[in-house]
């Protein structure tokens, strides 16, 4: 497997970071939605701490990913209409923006609420802002709103990938997966006897 991106496919590093972040977003988002409705208990506190540690991990991976993307570039767009390339690029950059904005709004909420912040009980992280009730309210709302924006955009993005694979029958999805995992199906020519 090539680590660097090539003109015709994403390399191993971009693929690994893409799918790892997808899995982490699913876990962290689900935890976020579940933990708020729980009764106060030690488990609830543990889940909040886990949510924050996973969220900070996403922030670190998003940084790594962006740096790698700037260094290693991207494959050439799969041939298709120009508007599709433009829309795909816009979606990708919006997704990148959200991968930063969501953890940072969560961190701001946590700081404004005056809660401590640790990464997997290994080390403490500083507060981003001073304790502030209004900011806490605002950052909490922004955190939730941005999460739902990501959920909507990621669904459209995944639907587009599936559309390319099953209807357009091109390599868009196959080239974001290890070689050989998906074979794109070229249309069978119509043969008349
Ligand atoms: C990409 C990463 C993250 C995702 C997808 C995410 C998602 C969510 C979701 C869906 C909720 C529930 C919102 C609601 O229904 O009110 C939530 C709540 C929360 N998140 Fe995150 N979060 C992330 C990162 C973080 C980080 C890094 C922190 C802190 C450093 C954090 C702190 C919190 C806190 C404290 C709450 C509870 C808010 C409240 O009590 O109103 N989150 N998050
Ligand atoms: C939380 C969910 C997701 C996020 C945040 C996300 C984010 C991204 C980003 C930022 C890129 C651009 C890559 C780059 O420029 O480095 C990308 C590409 C891609 N994603 Fe996702 N993605 C998500 C879920 C999915 C899912 C579920 C699928 C498949 C069903 C998928 C399929 C793809 C494909 C095929 C590409 C490459 C597109 C191309 O070559 O033009 N993604 N994704």
Coordinates of C-alpha atoms and ligand atoms in Angstrom, one line a residue, residues 5 10 14 18-19 21-23 25-26 65 69 73-78 88 91-93 95-96 99 150 154-155 157-159 161-162 171-177, ligand 2:
X5 CA -1.5 10.2 -2.2
X10 CA -5.8 8.2 -1.8
X14 CA -5.2 9.7 4.1
X18 CA -10.4 9.4 7.1
X19 CA -12.0 6.2 8.4
X21 CA -12.1 10.0 12.2
X22 CA -15.5 8.7 10.8
X23 CA -15.5 6.0 13.5
X25 CA -17.2 11.0 15.2
X26 CA -19.9 8.2 15.3
X65 CA -5.0 15.2 8.7
X69 CA -3.5 17.0 3.1
X73 CA -2.1 16.9 -1.9
X74 CA -5.2 15.1 -3.3
X75 CA -5.7 12.8 -6.2
X76 CA -7.0 14.2 -9.5
X77 CA -10.8 14.5 -9.4
X78 CA -12.6 11.5 -10.9
X88 CA -17.3 18.1 -3.5
X91 CA -18.2 20.0 1.2
X92 CA -14.7 18.6 2.0
X93 CA -13.4 22.0 3.3
X95 CA -16.2 19.1 6.8
X96 CA -12.6 20.0 7.7
X99 CA -13.8 18.8 12.6
X150 CA -21.9 17.9 10.6
X154 CA -21.7 13.9 6.4
X155 CA -24.9 12.1 5.3
X157 CA -21.3 13.4 1.6
X158 CA -21.7 9.6 2.2
X159 CA -24.8 9.5 -0.1
X161 CA -20.0 8.6 -2.4
X162 CA -22.5 5.8 -2.7
X171 CA -13.8 4.9 -8.6
X172 CA -14.6 7.7 -6.1
X173 CA -15.3 5.3 -3.2
X174 CA -12.9 2.5 -4.2
X175 CA -9.9 4.9 -4.2
X176 CA -10.7 5.9 -0.5
X177 CA -10.4 2.2 0.5
Ligands
LIG2 C1 -18.1 12.0 9.9 C2 -18.2 11.5 8.7 C3 -17.2 12.0 7.6 C4 -16.3 13.0 7.5 C5 -16.1 14.1 8.6 C6 -15.7 13.0 6.2 C7 -14.7 13.9 5.8 C8 -14.1 13.8 4.5 C9 -13.2 14.8 4.0 C10 -12.7 16.0 4.8 C11 -12.8 14.4 2.8 C12 -11.8 15.1 1.9 C13 -10.5 14.4 2.0 C14 -9.4 15.3 1.9 O1 -9.4 16.3 1.2 O2 -8.4 15.1 2.7 C15 -13.4 13.1 2.5 C16 -13.3 12.4 1.4 C17 -14.0 11.2 1.1 N1 -15.0 10.7 1.9 FE1 -15.6 11.2 3.7 N2 -16.1 11.9 5.6 C18 -17.1 11.2 6.4 C19 -17.8 10.1 6.1 C20 -17.7 9.4 4.9 C21 -18.5 8.2 4.6 C22 -19.5 7.6 5.5 C23 -18.2 7.8 3.3 C24 -18.6 6.7 2.5 C25 -19.8 6.1 2.5 C26 -17.1 8.8 2.9 C27 -16.5 8.7 1.7 C28 -15.5 9.5 1.2 C29 -14.8 9.4 -0.1 C30 -15.1 8.3 -1.1 C31 -13.9 10.5 -0.2 C32 -13.0 10.8 -1.3 C33 -13.7 11.8 -2.3 C34 -12.9 12.1 -3.5 O3 -11.9 11.4 -3.8 O4 -13.2 13.1 -4.1 N3 -16.9 9.7 3.9 N4 -14.3 12.8 3.6

